[in-house]
PDB file of C-alpha atoms in Angstrom:
ATOM      1  CA  MET A   1      19.275   8.738  -2.642  1.00 57.00           C
ATOM      2  CA  SER A   2      15.996   8.811  -0.767  1.00 70.00           C
ATOM      3  CA  VAL A   3      13.690   5.949  -0.252  1.00 68.00           C
ATOM      4  CA  VAL A   4      11.052   7.646  -2.421  1.00 69.00           C
ATOM      5  CA  THR A   5      13.573   8.299  -5.168  1.00 63.00           C
ATOM      6  CA  ARG A   6      14.916   4.709  -5.118  1.00 63.00           C
ATOM      7  CA  PHE A   7      11.472   3.208  -5.232  1.00 64.00           C
ATOM      8  CA  GLY A   8      10.333   5.339  -8.142  1.00 56.00           C
ATOM      9  CA  LYS A   9      13.436   4.484 -10.121  1.00 59.00           C
ATOM     10  CA  GLY A  10      13.032   0.768  -9.586  1.00 58.00           C
ATOM     11  CA  ALA A  11      16.193   0.626  -7.563  1.00 58.00           C
ATOM     12  CA  MET A  12      14.645  -0.630  -4.478  1.00 60.00           C
ATOM     13  CA  ASP A  13      16.546  -3.115  -2.397  1.00 66.00           C
ATOM     14  CA  ALA A  14      15.410  -4.933   0.668  1.00 69.00           C
ATOM     15  CA  ASP A  15      16.536  -2.212   2.987  1.00 74.00           C
ATOM     16  CA  GLY A  16      14.641   0.401   1.049  1.00 72.00           C
ATOM     17  CA  VAL A  17      11.483  -1.685   1.049  1.00 75.00           C
ATOM     18  CA  LEU A  18      11.731  -2.002   4.819  1.00 81.00           C
ATOM     19  CA  ALA A  19      12.335   1.686   5.171  1.00 83.00           C
ATOM     20  CA  LEU A  20       9.243   2.397   2.873  1.00 85.00           C
ATOM     21  CA  TYR A  21       7.211  -0.056   5.007  1.00 91.00           C
ATOM     22  CA  ASP A  22       8.436   1.458   8.302  1.00 92.00           C
ATOM     23  CA  LEU A  23       7.338   5.109   6.958  1.00 91.00           C
ATOM     24  CA  HIS A  24       3.870   3.986   6.006  1.00 95.00           C
ATOM     25  CA  ALA A  25       2.688   0.742   7.403  1.00 97.00           C
ATOM     26  CA  ARG A  26       1.287   2.058  10.656  1.00 97.00           C
ATOM     27  CA  GLY A  27      -0.877   4.683   9.045  1.00 97.00           C
ATOM     28  CA  LEU A  28      -2.155   2.347   6.415  1.00 98.00           C
ATOM     29  CA  LEU A  29      -2.921  -0.280   8.897  1.00 98.00           C
ATOM     30  CA  GLY A  30      -4.980   2.301  10.876  1.00 98.00           C
ATOM     31  CA  PHE A  31      -6.690   3.195   7.654  1.00 98.00           C
ATOM     32  CA  PHE A  32      -7.756  -0.464   6.937  1.00 97.00           C
ATOM     33  CA  ALA A  33      -8.556  -1.283  10.719  1.00 97.00           C
ATOM     34  CA  ARG A  34     -11.010   1.704  10.956  1.00 97.00           C
ATOM     35  CA  ARG A  35     -12.785   0.810   7.844  1.00 96.00           C
ATOM     36  CA  THR A  36     -12.988  -2.899   8.215  1.00 95.00           C
ATOM     37  CA  GLY A  37     -13.217  -3.403  12.033  1.00 96.00           C
ATOM     38  CA  ASP A  38     -11.217  -6.578  11.492  1.00 96.00           C
ATOM     39  CA  PRO A  39      -7.503  -6.598  12.459  1.00 96.00           C
ATOM     40  CA  HIS A  40      -6.794  -9.742  10.461  1.00 96.00           C
ATOM     41  CA  LEU A  41      -8.338  -8.412   7.274  1.00 96.00           C
ATOM     42  CA  ALA A  42      -6.521  -5.093   7.833  1.00 97.00           C
ATOM     43  CA  LEU A  43      -3.226  -6.805   7.961  1.00 97.00           C
ATOM     44  CA  ASP A  44      -4.086  -8.826   4.782  1.00 96.00           C
ATOM     45  CA  LEU A  45      -5.062  -5.626   2.938  1.00 97.00           C
ATOM     46  CA  LEU A  46      -1.871  -3.910   4.119  1.00 97.00           C
ATOM     47  CA  SER A  47       0.149  -6.765   2.722  1.00 95.00           C
ATOM     48  CA  GLU A  48      -1.688  -6.716  -0.576  1.00 95.00           C
ATOM     49  CA  THR A  49      -1.264  -2.879  -0.753  1.00 95.00           C
ATOM     50  CA  PHE A  50       2.586  -3.095  -0.280  1.00 92.00           C
ATOM     51  CA  LEU A  51       2.729  -6.005  -2.920  1.00 91.00           C
ATOM     52  CA  ALA A  52       0.850  -4.059  -5.459  1.00 91.00           C
ATOM     53  CA  ALA A  53       3.023  -0.974  -4.815  1.00 88.00           C
ATOM     54  CA  PHE A  54       6.111  -2.995  -5.307  1.00 85.00           C
ATOM     55  CA  GLU A  55       4.757  -4.620  -8.437  1.00 85.00           C
ATOM     56  CA  HIS A  56       3.702  -1.403  -9.887  1.00 85.00           C
ATOM     57  CA  ARG A  57       6.714   0.738  -8.757  1.00 81.00           C
ATOM     58  CA  ASP A  58       7.437   1.737 -12.275  1.00 79.00           C
ATOM     59  CA  ARG A  59       4.176   3.781 -12.313  1.00 82.00           C
ATOM     60  CA  CYS A  60       5.043   5.709  -9.100  1.00 81.00           C
ATOM     61  CA  ARG A  61       5.716   9.439  -9.875  1.00 81.00           C
ATOM     62  CA  ALA A  62       6.180  10.476  -6.223  1.00 81.00           C
ATOM     63  CA  GLY A  63       8.860  13.034  -5.727  1.00 82.00           C
ATOM     64  CA  SER A  64       8.382  13.496  -2.017  1.00 84.00           C
ATOM     65  CA  ASP A  65       7.229  11.498   0.975  1.00 84.00           C
ATOM     66  CA  GLY A  66       3.777  13.173   0.866  1.00 89.00           C
ATOM     67  CA  GLU A  67       3.285  12.140  -2.761  1.00 89.00           C
ATOM     68  CA  MET A  68       4.396   8.657  -1.934  1.00 88.00           C
ATOM     69  CA  ALA A  69       1.957   8.513   0.993  1.00 91.00           C
ATOM     70  CA  ALA A  70      -0.822   9.700  -1.425  1.00 94.00           C
ATOM     71  CA  TRP A  71       0.052   7.097  -3.856  1.00 92.00           C
ATOM     72  CA  LEU A  72       0.003   4.324  -1.275  1.00 94.00           C
ATOM     73  CA  TYR A  73      -3.251   5.412   0.028  1.00 97.00           C
ATOM     74  CA  ARG A  74      -4.915   5.383  -3.309  1.00 96.00           C
ATOM     75  CA  ILE A  75      -3.723   1.869  -3.806  1.00 96.00           C
ATOM     76  CA  ALA A  76      -5.024   1.057  -0.320  1.00 97.00           C
ATOM     77  CA  ALA A  77      -8.445   2.641  -1.144  1.00 97.00           C
ATOM     78  CA  ASN A  78      -8.569   0.602  -4.411  1.00 96.00           C
ATOM     79  CA  ARG A  79      -7.681  -2.662  -2.387  1.00 96.00           C
ATOM     80  CA  LEU A  80     -10.538  -1.906   0.089  1.00 96.00           C
ATOM     81  CA  ALA A  81     -12.997  -1.237  -2.660  1.00 94.00           C
ATOM     82  CA  GLY A  82     -11.978  -4.460  -4.428  1.00 93.00           C
ATOM     83  CA  HIS A  83     -12.383  -6.374  -1.313  1.00 91.00           C
ATOM     84  CA  TYR A  84     -15.903  -5.349  -0.669  1.00 87.00           C
ATOM     85  CA  GLN A  85     -16.905  -5.626  -4.448  1.00 85.00           C
ATOM     86  CA  ILE A  86     -15.665  -9.217  -4.365  1.00 73.00           C
ATOM     87  CA  GLY A  87     -17.667  -9.814  -1.215  1.00 63.00           C
ATOM     88  CA  ARG A  88     -20.863  -8.488  -2.772  1.00 60.00           C
ATOM     89  CA  ALA A  89     -20.413 -10.726  -5.821  1.00 49.00           C
ATOM     90  CA  HIS A  90     -20.420 -13.926  -3.725  1.00 45.00           C
ATOM     91  CA  VAL A  91     -23.608 -13.015  -1.734  1.00 40.00           C
TER      92      VAL A  91
END
């Protein structure tokens, strides 16, 4: 069973999570680093993204690696937007 299939069915074990991370973490980290200019914040947002993806894996409808990437980048974009909305609320 592929990583994408296992994740979507909630049958993700530790090896599967690592495989999913290995497939997508580098690209997502670059996404955050380019938008924030802060490598530490980028790592925090990356962690939040994978945590949110794991917590909401039952909502994932990805049938391919490309669809999984799109789903993860949507979560990432939402995390990034949320970070900046919270920052504005405290100003």
